Amino acid sequence: MATAPTTVRSAESAPTHPAPSARTQPSPPFSQQQKLTATDGDSGDVFGFSVAVSSDGTTALIGA
């Protein structure tokens, strides 16, 4: 999912429905690869506030 340490949380939708997005560059400028959304997302559930990515970059755990 991510190939280097990155910021995964999306800022563009933060006020009501935060959505993390996968980014692959180790430093700015970042290029969004994919936007991740919750099918049952609700205002205030802070989806994407906490994110963990495995060391091999194949698994992400996203808190809500």
PDB file of C-alpha atoms in Angstrom, residues 8-60:
ATOM      1  CA  VAL A   8      -2.049   8.701   4.858  1.00  0.00           C
ATOM      2  CA  ARG A   9      -4.873  10.834   6.257  1.00  0.00           C
ATOM      3  CA  SER A  10      -6.724  12.986   3.768  1.00  0.00           C
ATOM      4  CA  ALA A  11      -7.129  16.655   4.656  1.00  0.00           C
ATOM      5  CA  GLU A  12      -9.570  17.607   1.904  1.00  0.00           C
ATOM      6  CA  SER A  13     -12.592  15.935   3.536  1.00  0.00           C
ATOM      7  CA  ALA A  14     -11.604  16.287   7.211  1.00  0.00           C
ATOM      8  CA  PRO A  15     -14.427  18.567   8.454  1.00  0.00           C
ATOM      9  CA  THR A  16     -17.209  15.954   8.248  1.00  0.00           C
ATOM     10  CA  HIS A  17     -16.020  12.676   6.738  1.00  0.00           C
ATOM     11  CA  PRO A  18     -12.267  12.129   6.965  1.00  0.00           C
ATOM     12  CA  ALA A  19     -10.947   9.672   4.404  1.00  0.00           C
ATOM     13  CA  PRO A  20      -7.423   8.325   4.366  1.00  0.00           C
ATOM     14  CA  SER A  21      -5.651   8.033   1.064  1.00  0.00           C
ATOM     15  CA  ALA A  22      -2.631   6.010   0.009  1.00  0.00           C
ATOM     16  CA  ARG A  23       0.418   8.014  -1.042  1.00  0.00           C
ATOM     17  CA  THR A  24       3.671   6.484  -2.225  1.00  0.00           C
ATOM     18  CA  GLN A  25       6.361   9.178  -2.193  1.00  0.00           C
ATOM     19  CA  PRO A  26       8.702   9.390   0.826  1.00  0.00           C
ATOM     20  CA  SER A  27       8.540  13.201   0.837  1.00  0.00           C
ATOM     21  CA  PRO A  28       6.485  16.036  -0.713  1.00  0.00           C
ATOM     22  CA  PRO A  29       5.069  16.545  -3.211  1.00  0.00           C
ATOM     23  CA  PHE A  30       2.758  13.589  -2.549  1.00  0.00           C
ATOM     24  CA  SER A  31       0.682  11.966  -5.251  1.00  0.00           C
ATOM     25  CA  GLN A  32      -2.622  10.390  -4.204  1.00  0.00           C
ATOM     26  CA  GLN A  33      -2.849   6.773  -5.364  1.00  0.00           C
ATOM     27  CA  GLN A  34      -6.192   5.769  -3.877  1.00  0.00           C
ATOM     28  CA  LYS A  35      -8.859   7.268  -1.612  1.00  0.00           C
ATOM     29  CA  LEU A  36     -10.211   4.934   1.053  1.00  0.00           C
ATOM     30  CA  THR A  37     -13.772   5.396   2.305  1.00  0.00           C
ATOM     31  CA  ALA A  38     -15.988   3.676   4.870  1.00  0.00           C
ATOM     32  CA  THR A  39     -19.251   2.349   3.447  1.00  0.00           C
ATOM     33  CA  ASP A  40     -20.969   3.131   6.753  1.00  0.00           C
ATOM     34  CA  GLY A  41     -19.085   6.373   7.514  1.00  0.00           C
ATOM     35  CA  ASP A  42     -20.759   9.007   9.654  1.00  0.00           C
ATOM     36  CA  SER A  43     -19.901  12.534  10.695  1.00  0.00           C
ATOM     37  CA  GLY A  44     -17.589  12.503  13.697  1.00  0.00           C
ATOM     38  CA  ASP A  45     -16.397   8.893  13.417  1.00  0.00           C
ATOM     39  CA  VAL A  46     -12.841  10.141  12.651  1.00  0.00           C
ATOM     40  CA  PHE A  47     -12.204   7.430  10.062  1.00  0.00           C
ATOM     41  CA  GLY A  48      -8.520   7.543   9.192  1.00  0.00           C
ATOM     42  CA  PHE A  49      -7.368   9.452  12.280  1.00  0.00           C
ATOM     43  CA  SER A  50      -5.223   6.465  13.313  1.00  0.00           C
ATOM     44  CA  VAL A  51      -3.417   4.496  10.626  1.00  0.00           C
ATOM     45  CA  ALA A  52      -0.815   1.725  10.795  1.00  0.00           C
ATOM     46  CA  VAL A  53       0.969   0.274   7.766  1.00  0.00           C
ATOM     47  CA  SER A  54       2.895  -3.001   7.847  1.00  0.00           C
ATOM     48  CA  SER A  55       6.647  -2.820   7.308  1.00  0.00           C
ATOM     49  CA  ASP A  56       6.325  -4.496   3.894  1.00  0.00           C
ATOM     50  CA  GLY A  57       3.609  -2.024   2.841  1.00  0.00           C
ATOM     51  CA  THR A  58       1.001  -4.666   1.998  1.00  0.00           C
ATOM     52  CA  THR A  59      -1.415  -4.194   4.909  1.00  0.00           C
ATOM     53  CA  ALA A  60      -3.012  -1.115   6.439  1.00  0.00           C
TER      54      ALA A  60
END
